mmCIF file of C-alpha atoms in Angstrom:
data_model
loop_
_atom_site.group_PDB
_atom_site.id
_atom_site.type_symbol
_atom_site.label_atom_id
_atom_site.label_comp_id
_atom_site.label_asym_id
_atom_site.label_seq_id
_atom_site.Cartn_x
_atom_site.Cartn_y
_atom_site.Cartn_z
ATOM 1 C CA MET A 1 -0.286 -0.032 -0.067
ATOM 2 C CA THR A 2 1.322 3.504 -0.621
ATOM 3 C CA CYS A 3 1.181 6.520 1.563
ATOM 4 C CA ARG A 4 -0.967 8.419 -0.357
ATOM 5 C CA ARG A 5 -3.796 5.740 -0.708
ATOM 6 C CA CYS A 6 -3.271 5.036 2.976
ATOM 7 C CA GLN A 7 -3.744 8.684 4.066
ATOM 8 C CA ARG A 8 -7.021 8.833 1.902
ATOM 9 C CA SER A 9 -8.560 6.066 3.763
ATOM 10 C CA ILE A 10 -7.220 6.904 7.094
ATOM 11 C CA SER A 11 -10.559 8.376 8.412
ATOM 12 C CA ALA A 12 -12.875 5.474 6.926
ATOM 13 C CA TYR A 13 -10.194 3.155 9.038
ATOM 14 C CA ILE A 14 -10.838 5.049 12.098
ATOM 15 C CA ASP A 15 -14.636 4.841 11.526
ATOM 16 C CA ARG A 16 -14.054 0.985 10.475
ATOM 17 C CA GLU A 17 -15.857 1.568 7.341
ATOM 18 C CA LEU A 18 -13.375 -0.336 5.393
ATOM 19 C CA ARG A 19 -13.637 -3.819 4.153
ATOM 20 C CA ALA A 20 -11.975 -6.377 6.324
ATOM 21 C CA ASP A 21 -8.798 -6.888 3.938
ATOM 22 C CA GLU A 22 -8.554 -3.008 3.771
ATOM 23 C CA MET A 23 -8.768 -2.739 7.312
ATOM 24 C CA ARG A 24 -5.573 -5.313 7.408
ATOM 25 C CA ASP A 25 -3.603 -3.544 4.859
ATOM 26 C CA MET A 26 -4.197 -0.093 6.653
ATOM 27 C CA GLN A 27 -2.889 -1.609 9.818
ATOM 28 C CA ALA A 28 0.007 -3.179 8.367
ATOM 29 C CA HIS A 29 0.913 -0.087 6.764
ATOM 30 C CA LEU A 30 0.576 1.948 9.601
ATOM 31 C CA GLU A 31 2.568 -0.256 11.769
ATOM 32 C CA ARG A 32 5.987 0.400 9.621
ATOM 33 C CA CYS A 33 5.333 3.924 8.489
ATOM 34 C CA ALA A 34 5.639 6.629 10.868
ATOM 35 C CA ALA A 35 4.373 9.533 8.852
ATOM 36 C CA CYS A 36 1.157 7.663 8.043
ATOM 37 C CA GLN A 37 0.820 6.660 11.698
ATOM 38 C CA ARG A 38 1.174 10.350 12.783
ATOM 39 C CA GLU A 39 -1.246 11.337 10.361
ATOM 40 C CA TYR A 40 -3.793 8.537 11.770
ATOM 41 C CA GLN A 41 -3.152 9.854 15.387
ATOM 42 C CA SER A 42 -3.729 13.260 14.646
ATOM 43 C CA LEU A 43 -7.123 12.693 13.001
ATOM 44 C CA LEU A 44 -8.090 10.181 15.574
ATOM 45 C CA ASP A 45 -7.171 12.602 18.172
ATOM 46 C CA THR A 46 -9.384 15.019 16.257
ATOM 47 C CA LYS A 47 -12.518 12.901 16.386
ATOM 48 C CA ARG A 48 -11.975 11.899 20.179
ATOM 49 C CA LEU A 49 -12.188 15.769 21.035
ATOM 50 C CA LEU A 50 -15.543 15.812 19.017
ATOM 51 C CA SER A 51 -16.691 12.976 20.423
ATOM 52 C CA GLY A 52 -16.130 14.158 23.997
ATOM 53 C CA LEU A 53 -17.831 17.368 23.571
ATOM 54 C CA ALA A 54 -20.637 17.788 26.059
ATOM 55 C CA ALA A 55 -24.146 17.960 24.787
ATOM 56 C CA LYS A 56 -25.338 21.487 24.456
ATOM 57 C CA MET A 57 -28.524 21.682 25.973
ATOM 58 C CA PRO A 58 -31.606 23.843 25.058
ATOM 59 C CA ARG A 59 -33.341 26.337 27.368
ATOM 60 C CA GLU A 60 -36.304 24.742 29.265
ATOM 61 C CA GLU A 61 -38.969 26.433 27.334
ATOM 62 C CA LEU A 62 -37.634 25.272 23.856
ATOM 63 C CA GLU A 63 -40.248 22.201 24.203
ATOM 64 C CA ALA A 64 -43.172 24.485 24.878
ATOM 65 C CA ARG A 65 -42.115 26.678 22.092
ATOM 66 C CA ILE A 66 -41.772 23.974 19.478
ATOM 67 C CA LEU A 67 -45.035 22.593 20.774
ATOM 68 C CA ALA A 68 -46.815 25.897 20.282
ATOM 69 C CA ARG A 69 -45.495 26.349 16.641
ATOM 70 C CA VAL A 70 -46.592 22.725 15.949
ATOM 71 C CA ASP A 71 -49.949 23.777 17.267
ATOM 72 C CA ALA A 72 -50.154 26.887 15.186
ATOM 73 C CA ALA A 73 -49.028 24.494 11.982
ATOM 74 C CA ALA A 74 -51.942 22.151 13.018
ATOM 75 C CA GLN A 75 -54.725 24.627 12.939
ATOM 76 C CA GLY A 76 -54.041 25.595 9.282
ATOM 77 C CA SER A 77 -50.875 27.378 9.367
ATOM 78 C CA ARG A 78 -51.699 30.636 7.220
ATOM 79 C CA PRO A 79 -48.616 33.028 7.784
ATOM 80 C CA ALA A 80 -51.057 35.782 9.074
ATOM 81 C CA ARG A 81 -52.040 33.383 11.770
ATOM 82 C CA GLN A 82 -48.501 32.820 13.223
ATOM 83 C CA PRO A 83 -47.927 33.732 16.843
ATOM 84 C CA ALA A 84 -46.718 37.263 17.690
ATOM 85 C CA VAL A 85 -44.044 35.630 19.477
ATOM 86 C CA LEU A 86 -42.613 34.392 16.285
ATOM 87 C CA HIS A 87 -38.859 35.180 15.543
ATOM 88 C CA PRO A 88 -38.178 37.987 13.177
ATOM 89 C CA LEU A 89 -36.048 35.586 11.250
ATOM 90 C CA MET A 90 -38.777 32.890 10.893
ATOM 91 C CA LEU A 91 -41.406 35.883 10.457
ATOM 92 C CA ARG A 92 -39.488 37.247 7.353
ATOM 93 C CA ARG A 93 -39.378 33.699 5.924
ATOM 94 C CA ARG A 94 -43.058 33.599 6.488
ATOM 95 C CA LEU A 95 -43.535 36.651 4.212
ATOM 96 C CA ALA A 96 -41.219 35.263 1.769
ATOM 97 C CA MET A 97 -43.538 32.639 1.473
ATOM 98 C CA VAL A 98 -46.411 34.428 0.978
ATOM 99 C CA GLY A 99 -45.185 36.646 -1.510
ATOM 100 C CA THR A 100 -43.929 33.421 -3.359
ATOM 101 C CA ALA A 101 -47.367 32.036 -3.032
ATOM 102 C CA LEU A 102 -49.191 34.954 -4.387
ATOM 103 C CA MET A 103 -46.900 35.746 -7.220
ATOM 104 C CA GLY A 104 -46.845 32.126 -8.883
ATOM 105 C CA ALA A 105 -48.936 29.452 -6.976
ATOM 106 C CA CYS A 106 -52.788 30.296 -6.752
ATOM 107 C CA ALA A 107 -53.518 26.763 -6.720
ATOM 108 C CA ALA A 108 -51.396 26.362 -3.620
ATOM 109 C CA LEU A 109 -53.351 28.942 -1.712
ATOM 110 C CA VAL A 110 -56.415 27.530 -2.464
ATOM 111 C CA ILE A 111 -55.325 24.004 -1.281
ATOM 112 C CA LEU A 112 -54.172 25.563 1.758
ATOM 113 C CA ALA A 113 -57.384 27.550 2.567
ATOM 114 C CA ILE A 114 -59.580 24.346 1.923
ATOM 115 C CA GLN A 115 -57.441 21.589 3.630
ATOM 116 C CA PRO A 116 -56.152 22.907 7.161
ATOM 117 C CA GLN A 117 -53.746 20.147 8.109
ATOM 118 C CA GLY A 118 -51.395 17.502 6.531
ATOM 119 C CA VAL A 119 -51.104 19.478 3.614
ATOM 120 C CA GLU A 120 -47.611 20.825 1.886
ATOM 121 C CA PRO A 121 -47.128 24.618 2.521
ATOM 122 C CA PRO A 122 -45.825 26.596 -0.354
ATOM 123 C CA GLY A 123 -42.721 26.117 1.480
ATOM 124 C CA PRO A 124 -39.173 26.254 0.036
ATOM 125 C CA ALA A 125 -38.561 24.359 -2.837
ATOM 126 C CA SER A 126 -35.481 22.482 -1.478
ATOM 127 C CA LEU A 127 -38.145 20.323 0.478
ATOM 128 C CA SER A 128 -38.644 18.219 -2.177
ATOM 129 C CA HIS A 129 -35.466 16.756 -2.421
ATOM 130 C CA TRP A 130 -35.288 14.737 0.825
ATOM 131 C CA GLN A 131 -38.827 13.663 0.014
ATOM 132 C CA GLY A 132 -37.816 12.028 -2.908
ATOM 133 C CA LYS A 133 -37.460 8.450 -1.936
ATOM 134 C CA PRO A 134 -40.229 6.181 -2.077
ATOM 135 C CA VAL A 135 -42.467 6.864 0.754
ATOM 136 C CA ALA A 136 -43.880 4.148 2.945
ATOM 137 C CA VAL A 137 -46.410 5.181 5.371
ATOM 138 C CA GLU A 138 -48.264 1.937 5.601
ATOM 139 C CA PRO A 139 -48.430 -0.073 7.577
ATOM 140 C CA ALA A 140 -47.918 2.213 10.324
ATOM 141 C CA MET A 141 -45.617 1.296 12.761
ATOM 142 C CA PRO A 142 -47.231 1.296 16.626
ATOM 143 C CA VAL A 143 -46.355 3.953 18.609
ATOM 144 C CA GLN A 144 -44.048 1.710 20.947
ATOM 145 C CA ASP A 145 -41.911 0.728 17.863
ATOM 146 C CA ILE A 146 -41.180 4.422 16.947
ATOM 147 C CA LEU A 147 -40.329 5.556 20.459
ATOM 148 C CA PHE A 148 -38.135 2.890 21.390
ATOM 149 C CA LEU A 149 -36.586 1.445 18.336
ATOM 150 C CA HIS A 150 -33.588 3.648 18.417
ATOM 151 C CA GLU A 151 -32.181 5.053 21.527
ATOM 152 C CA PRO A 152 -29.667 7.879 20.932
ATOM 153 C CA TRP A 153 -31.707 10.478 22.074
ATOM 154 C CA GLN A 154 -31.567 8.587 25.820
ATOM 155 C CA ARG A 155 -27.951 10.208 26.355
ATOM 156 C CA TYR A 156 -29.800 13.766 25.982
ATOM 157 C CA GLN A 157 -31.674 13.069 29.162
ATOM 158 C CA ALA A 158 -28.950 12.524 31.204
ATOM 159 C CA ALA A 159 -26.364 14.786 32.659
ATOM 160 C CA PRO A 160 -24.043 15.926 29.307
ATOM 161 C CA ARG A 161 -20.949 14.651 30.816
ATOM 162 C CA ALA A 162 -22.662 11.116 31.371
ATOM 163 C CA MET A 163 -22.549 10.939 27.438
ATOM 164 C CA PRO A 164 -21.349 7.666 26.305
ATOM 165 C CA VAL A 165 -18.838 8.082 23.432
ATOM 166 C CA SER A 166 -19.932 5.116 21.306
ATOM 167 C CA SER A 167 -18.325 6.014 18.173
ATOM 168 C CA VAL A 168 -15.108 6.017 20.084
ATOM 169 C CA GLN A 169 -15.388 3.099 21.731
ATOM 170 C CA ASP A 170 -15.689 1.160 18.766
ATOM 171 C CA ARG A 171 -12.849 2.651 17.072
ATOM 172 C CA ALA A 172 -9.988 1.305 14.701
ATOM 173 C CA PRO A 173 -8.123 -1.677 16.325
ATOM 174 C CA SER A 174 -4.767 -2.362 17.582
ATOM 175 C CA GLN A 175 -3.776 0.833 18.127
ATOM 176 C CA ASP A 176 -3.656 1.337 21.931
ATOM 177 C CA GLU A 177 -2.505 4.681 22.842
ATOM 178 C CA THR A 178 0.165 4.853 25.348
ATOM 179 C CA PRO A 179 -0.581 7.451 27.919
ATOM 180 C CA LYS A 180 2.209 10.211 27.550
ATOM 181 C CA ASP A 181 3.829 10.638 31.008
ATOM 182 C CA GLY A 182 1.162 10.672 33.206
ATOM 183 C CA ARG A 183 -0.882 13.446 31.174
ATOM 184 C CA LEU A 184 -4.196 12.756 30.541
ATOM 185 C CA THR A 185 -4.822 10.798 27.316
ATOM 186 C CA ALA A 186 -7.902 11.479 25.170
ATOM 187 C CA SER A 187 -9.448 8.299 26.043
ATOM 188 C CA SER A 188 -9.223 9.283 29.839
ATOM 189 C CA ALA A 189 -10.354 12.684 29.339
ATOM 190 C CA ILE A 190 -13.512 11.415 27.428
ATOM 191 C CA GLY A 191 -14.275 8.735 29.975
ATOM 192 C CA ARG A 192 -13.319 5.468 28.378
ATOM 193 C CA MET B 1 -69.530 10.520 9.883
ATOM 194 C CA GLY B 2 -68.134 7.659 11.233
ATOM 195 C CA GLU B 3 -65.276 7.779 8.864
ATOM 196 C CA ALA B 4 -64.780 11.471 10.070
ATOM 197 C CA HIS B 5 -64.687 10.044 13.631
ATOM 198 C CA VAL B 6 -62.151 7.418 12.673
ATOM 199 C CA ALA B 7 -59.844 10.277 10.910
ATOM 200 C CA ALA B 8 -59.939 12.464 13.821
ATOM 201 C CA GLU B 9 -58.906 9.771 16.116
ATOM 202 C CA VAL B 10 -55.997 9.135 13.794
ATOM 203 C CA ALA B 11 -55.128 12.599 13.728
ATOM 204 C CA ARG B 12 -55.129 12.802 17.531
ATOM 205 C CA SER B 13 -53.077 9.759 18.020
ATOM 206 C CA ASP B 14 -50.552 10.978 15.377
ATOM 207 C CA ARG B 15 -50.473 14.362 16.993
ATOM 208 C CA ASP B 16 -49.926 12.748 20.369
ATOM 209 C CA LEU B 17 -47.148 10.337 19.105
ATOM 210 C CA PHE B 18 -45.502 13.826 17.698
ATOM 211 C CA ASN B 19 -45.632 15.541 20.779
ATOM 212 C CA GLU B 20 -43.900 12.791 22.411
ATOM 213 C CA LEU B 21 -41.270 12.401 19.535
ATOM 214 C CA VAL B 22 -40.993 16.362 20.537
ATOM 215 C CA ARG B 23 -40.245 15.556 23.792
ATOM 216 C CA ARG B 24 -37.941 12.959 23.552
ATOM 217 C CA CYS B 25 -35.716 14.418 20.771
ATOM 218 C CA HIS B 26 -35.388 17.991 21.183
ATOM 219 C CA ARG B 27 -32.527 18.124 23.141
ATOM 220 C CA GLN B 28 -30.707 15.891 20.499
ATOM 221 C CA ALA B 29 -32.355 18.061 17.818
ATOM 222 C CA TYR B 30 -30.981 21.150 19.543
ATOM 223 C CA ASN B 31 -27.615 20.086 20.170
ATOM 224 C CA ILE B 32 -26.839 19.265 16.375
ATOM 225 C CA ALA B 33 -28.676 22.539 15.499
ATOM 226 C CA TYR B 34 -26.139 24.144 17.929
ATOM 227 C CA ARG B 35 -23.084 22.356 16.636
ATOM 228 C CA LEU B 36 -24.360 23.400 12.912
ATOM 229 C CA ALA B 37 -25.249 27.071 13.480
ATOM 230 C CA GLY B 38 -22.731 27.613 16.329
ATOM 231 C CA ASN B 39 -24.931 29.829 18.721
ATOM 232 C CA HIS B 40 -28.059 29.234 20.852
ATOM 233 C CA ALA B 41 -30.673 31.908 18.963
ATOM 234 C CA ASP B 42 -29.845 30.208 15.717
ATOM 235 C CA ALA B 43 -29.988 26.735 17.177
ATOM 236 C CA GLU B 44 -33.348 27.500 18.622
ATOM 237 C CA ASP B 45 -34.684 28.802 15.319
ATOM 238 C CA LEU B 46 -33.418 25.836 13.639
ATOM 239 C CA THR B 47 -34.760 23.236 15.859
ATOM 240 C CA GLN B 48 -38.339 24.898 16.008
ATOM 241 C CA GLU B 49 -38.500 25.298 12.353
ATOM 242 C CA ALA B 50 -37.456 21.603 11.825
ATOM 243 C CA PHE B 51 -39.929 20.165 14.238
ATOM 244 C CA VAL B 52 -42.850 22.495 12.363
ATOM 245 C CA ARG B 53 -41.232 20.800 8.926
ATOM 246 C CA ALA B 54 -41.448 17.528 10.553
ATOM 247 C CA PHE B 55 -45.003 17.880 11.786
ATOM 248 C CA ARG B 56 -46.400 18.954 8.323
ATOM 249 C CA PHE B 57 -44.387 16.105 6.562
ATOM 250 C CA PHE B 58 -45.123 13.548 9.128
ATOM 251 C CA GLY B 59 -47.355 11.406 6.874
ATOM 252 C CA ARG B 60 -44.428 11.148 4.710
ATOM 253 C CA TYR B 61 -42.101 10.038 7.357
ATOM 254 C CA ASN B 62 -40.750 6.451 6.365
ATOM 255 C CA ARG B 63 -40.928 4.642 9.192
ATOM 256 C CA ASP B 64 -38.053 2.339 8.557
ATOM 257 C CA MET B 65 -36.007 5.211 9.078
ATOM 258 C CA PRO B 66 -34.992 6.244 12.607
ATOM 259 C CA PHE B 67 -37.183 9.122 13.319
ATOM 260 C CA GLU B 68 -33.936 10.842 14.558
ATOM 261 C CA ASN B 69 -32.219 10.646 11.233
ATOM 262 C CA TRP B 70 -35.178 12.008 9.557
ATOM 263 C CA LEU B 71 -35.061 14.826 11.734
ATOM 264 C CA TYR B 72 -31.495 15.245 10.921
ATOM 265 C CA ARG B 73 -32.292 15.440 7.470
ATOM 266 C CA ILE B 74 -34.876 18.207 7.934
ATOM 267 C CA ILE B 75 -32.599 20.282 10.125
ATOM 268 C CA SER B 76 -29.817 19.981 7.573
ATOM 269 C CA ASN B 77 -32.389 21.312 4.998
ATOM 270 C CA VAL B 78 -33.508 23.938 7.363
ATOM 271 C CA PHE B 79 -29.810 25.025 7.943
ATOM 272 C CA VAL B 80 -29.069 25.137 4.278
ATOM 273 C CA ASP B 81 -32.194 27.238 3.665
ATOM 274 C CA GLU B 82 -31.037 29.637 6.144
ATOM 275 C CA LEU B 83 -27.556 29.582 4.831
ATOM 276 C CA ARG B 84 -28.909 31.012 1.643
ATOM 277 C CA ARG B 85 -31.161 33.421 3.291
ATOM 278 C CA ARG B 86 -28.252 34.438 5.542
ATOM 279 C CA PRO B 87 -24.897 34.044 4.249
ATOM 280 C CA LYS B 88 -23.446 35.277 7.698
ATOM 281 C CA LEU B 89 -24.812 32.717 9.638
ATOM 282 C CA ARG B 90 -22.094 30.470 8.012
ATOM 283 C CA THR B 91 -19.293 32.005 10.308
ATOM 284 C CA GLN B 92 -21.390 34.129 12.800
ATOM 285 C CA SER B 93 -21.405 32.905 16.426
ATOM 286 C CA LEU B 94 -23.506 35.152 18.768
ATOM 287 C CA ASP B 95 -22.333 33.208 21.694
ATOM 288 C CA GLN B 96 -18.559 33.882 21.067
ATOM 289 C CA PRO B 97 -17.955 37.761 20.344
ATOM 290 C CA VAL B 98 -14.508 37.399 19.891
ATOM 291 C CA ALA B 99 -14.203 36.408 16.017
ATOM 292 C CA PRO B 100 -11.449 33.858 15.223
ATOM 293 C CA ALA B 101 -8.599 35.030 13.023
ATOM 294 C CA LYS B 102 -9.109 35.372 9.275
ATOM 295 C CA GLY B 103 -5.390 34.218 8.288
ATOM 296 C CA GLY B 104 -4.006 36.842 10.663
ATOM 297 C CA SER B 105 -2.004 36.164 13.908
ATOM 298 C CA GLU B 106 -3.162 39.040 15.542
ATOM 299 C CA VAL B 107 -5.838 37.480 17.249
ATOM 300 C CA LEU B 108 -4.329 34.285 18.197
ATOM 301 C CA PRO B 109 -5.031 33.111 21.875
ATOM 302 C CA GLU B 110 -2.226 33.529 24.098
ATOM 303 C CA VAL B 111 -1.036 29.781 24.456
ATOM 304 C CA ALA B 112 0.651 28.654 27.403
ATOM 305 C CA ASP B 113 2.594 25.525 27.171
ATOM 306 C CA ASP B 114 0.237 23.599 29.259
ATOM 307 C CA THR B 115 -2.551 25.057 27.148
ATOM 308 C CA ALA B 116 -1.609 23.053 23.957
ATOM 309 C CA ASP B 117 -2.663 19.630 25.468
ATOM 310 C CA PRO B 118 -6.472 19.632 23.768
ATOM 311 C CA GLU B 119 -7.272 16.493 26.009
ATOM 312 C CA ARG B 120 -6.298 18.607 29.229
ATOM 313 C CA LEU B 121 -8.754 21.322 27.874
ATOM 314 C CA LEU B 122 -11.329 18.742 27.118
ATOM 315 C CA PHE B 123 -11.345 17.346 30.380
ATOM 316 C CA HIS B 124 -11.877 20.762 31.729
ATOM 317 C CA GLY B 125 -14.789 22.157 29.557
ATOM 318 C CA GLU B 126 -12.437 24.484 27.692
ATOM 319 C CA LEU B 127 -12.544 22.941 24.397
ATOM 320 C CA ASP B 128 -15.999 23.517 23.294
ATOM 321 C CA GLU B 129 -15.341 27.258 22.063
ATOM 322 C CA PRO B 130 -12.249 26.492 20.079
ATOM 323 C CA LEU B 131 -13.690 23.106 18.719
ATOM 324 C CA GLN B 132 -17.069 24.995 17.947
ATOM 325 C CA HIS B 133 -15.131 28.241 16.281
ATOM 326 C CA SER B 134 -13.396 25.391 14.140
ATOM 327 C CA LEU B 135 -16.257 23.922 12.888
ATOM 328 C CA ASN B 136 -17.786 27.158 12.247
ATOM 329 C CA MET B 137 -15.389 27.664 9.386
ATOM 330 C CA LEU B 138 -15.725 24.325 7.758
ATOM 331 C CA PRO B 139 -17.802 24.199 4.577
ATOM 332 C CA HIS B 140 -21.202 23.403 5.525
ATOM 333 C CA GLU B 141 -21.284 19.856 3.849
ATOM 334 C CA PHE B 142 -17.975 18.999 5.897
ATOM 335 C CA ARG B 143 -19.334 20.396 8.956
ATOM 336 C CA GLN B 144 -22.519 18.277 8.646
ATOM 337 C CA ALA B 145 -20.674 14.982 7.905
ATOM 338 C CA VAL B 146 -18.448 15.736 10.639
ATOM 339 C CA ILE B 147 -21.210 16.456 13.500
ATOM 340 C CA LEU B 148 -23.176 13.812 12.078
ATOM 341 C CA ALA B 149 -20.138 11.115 12.594
ATOM 342 C CA ASP B 150 -18.240 12.098 15.351
ATOM 343 C CA ILE B 151 -20.893 13.967 17.597
ATOM 344 C CA GLU B 152 -23.550 12.111 16.760
ATOM 345 C CA GLY B 153 -21.928 8.743 15.855
ATOM 346 C CA LEU B 154 -23.923 8.048 12.824
ATOM 347 C CA SER B 155 -22.427 5.320 10.222
ATOM 348 C CA TYR B 156 -21.490 6.318 6.886
ATOM 349 C CA GLU B 157 -24.617 4.759 5.413
ATOM 350 C CA GLU B 158 -27.016 6.689 8.062
ATOM 351 C CA ILE B 159 -25.043 9.789 7.148
ATOM 352 C CA SER B 160 -25.633 9.104 3.280
ATOM 353 C CA GLU B 161 -29.207 8.897 3.808
ATOM 354 C CA VAL B 162 -29.319 11.748 5.848
ATOM 355 C CA MET B 163 -27.360 13.869 3.535
ATOM 356 C CA GLY B 164 -28.835 12.598 0.355
ATOM 357 C CA CYS B 165 -25.461 11.670 -1.012
ATOM 358 C CA SER B 166 -23.185 8.617 -1.732
ATOM 359 C CA LEU B 167 -21.159 6.726 0.744
ATOM 360 C CA GLY B 168 -18.016 7.779 -1.398
ATOM 361 C CA THR B 169 -19.176 11.583 -0.917
ATOM 362 C CA VAL B 170 -19.676 10.817 2.801
ATOM 363 C CA ARG B 171 -16.191 9.539 3.148
ATOM 364 C CA SER B 172 -14.600 12.235 1.440
ATOM 365 C CA ARG B 173 -16.368 14.959 3.143
ATOM 366 C CA LEU B 174 -15.815 13.516 6.230
ATOM 367 C CA HIS B 175 -12.016 12.857 5.736
ATOM 368 C CA ARG B 176 -11.270 16.446 4.558
ATOM 369 C CA GLY B 177 -13.765 17.991 7.442
ATOM 370 C CA ARG B 178 -11.503 16.278 10.039
ATOM 371 C CA LYS B 179 -8.370 17.393 8.333
ATOM 372 C CA LEU B 180 -9.565 20.943 8.212
ATOM 373 C CA LEU B 181 -10.478 20.796 11.590
ATOM 374 C CA ARG B 182 -7.206 19.529 12.939
ATOM 375 C CA ASN B 183 -5.137 21.706 10.985
ATOM 376 C CA ARG B 184 -7.158 25.100 12.353
ATOM 377 C CA LEU B 185 -6.639 23.495 15.813
ATOM 378 C CA ARG B 186 -3.159 23.071 15.421
ATOM 379 C CA GLU B 187 -2.652 26.473 13.633
ATOM 380 C CA GLN B 188 -5.122 28.967 15.215
ATOM 381 C CA TYR B 189 -4.903 27.358 18.640
ATOM 382 C CA GLY B 190 -1.546 25.636 18.783
ATOM 383 C CA TYR B 191 -2.947 22.643 19.855
ATOM 384 C CA THR B 192 -1.108 19.079 19.912
ATOM 385 C CA LEU B 193 -2.741 16.659 17.913
ATOM 386 C CA GLY B 194 -1.030 13.240 17.035
ATOM 387 C CA GLY B 195 1.884 14.588 18.707
ATOM 388 C CA VAL B 196 2.332 17.518 16.733
ATOM 389 C CA ARG B 197 1.826 20.865 18.098
ATOM 390 C CA GLY B 198 0.482 23.332 15.487
ATOM 391 C CA MET B 199 3.024 26.251 16.961
ATOM 392 C CA ASP B 200 6.106 23.917 16.008
ATOM 393 C CA GLN B 201 5.413 23.023 12.767
#
């Protein structure tokens, strides 16, 4: 393996996103190439620092604000009926949407007027690309399954410092870092 | 009449479900939004707008996909929309009034020897600002990839779903993003990464 090829794959190696044979080739190269080893170690350190960041916690009232916005949307979200607490940024956005709708999409306004909820608003065109995938709404998954199928949010329920660093725990093999003269290593600093 | 009643029931249970998802996921959504936008005010706006969009399109949510990943996708889209509207969002960070240096050395922080060790700073919670500043400087595609992989711990496949790009693109964005981030932390803040300290290079 050349150094060039190795260095291109270092992040994928750190993330264990290479095939098994590629992982072995990388490991073999890293064991005998000091330059690539340094590159590997520096990117691994960078990843660890990010993984070790404490989660930013929102203000208490954020949940209520979200629910209020959702309420407004559920009750037929005409721009004129947005709550007064609307952030100026969002207000500008709403006004822009109204302008767009008035200019080009009378039909959209009609649909909006006759159907109060569950209807696609005259929102930004960019919405369409993430909905381009085949949509499978049936059969509906039971509430329980959706709520408990995936657990990443659970770490946000706990104190930020207690956040597990799963992405670091299953990092690349056989590159055990050696503590440097009693200084904290990244792994100890982030609670491995 | 009966059908209307059933429809109303379904709508209400959907709404209950959605409220529960808001309750469960809003902190996580906020964290991602904060890391993308770099400040509290924009992060709150992004989070709220993302949930409103998620609610409007909840009927189209493919339930094979984790809800958070779907939400990440919406957050990413709201964020990109906001960037188009307000290019300043790219680098503005209201929580951190001291702007990072733009290629000059005059704003470089004074770095004592023992502060070059980012692991020590991380342990003391002092690395958040430098890391967030450095994230803010990344092109937003790289920033998203790095945040999803290294802060949220998503696999490349999940990131490709969230970002709507190929695995190869994820791999490349992530790698380039990490390298830019490392270089910035070394050069701007003099941190030691991989045994090499920026100031010594």
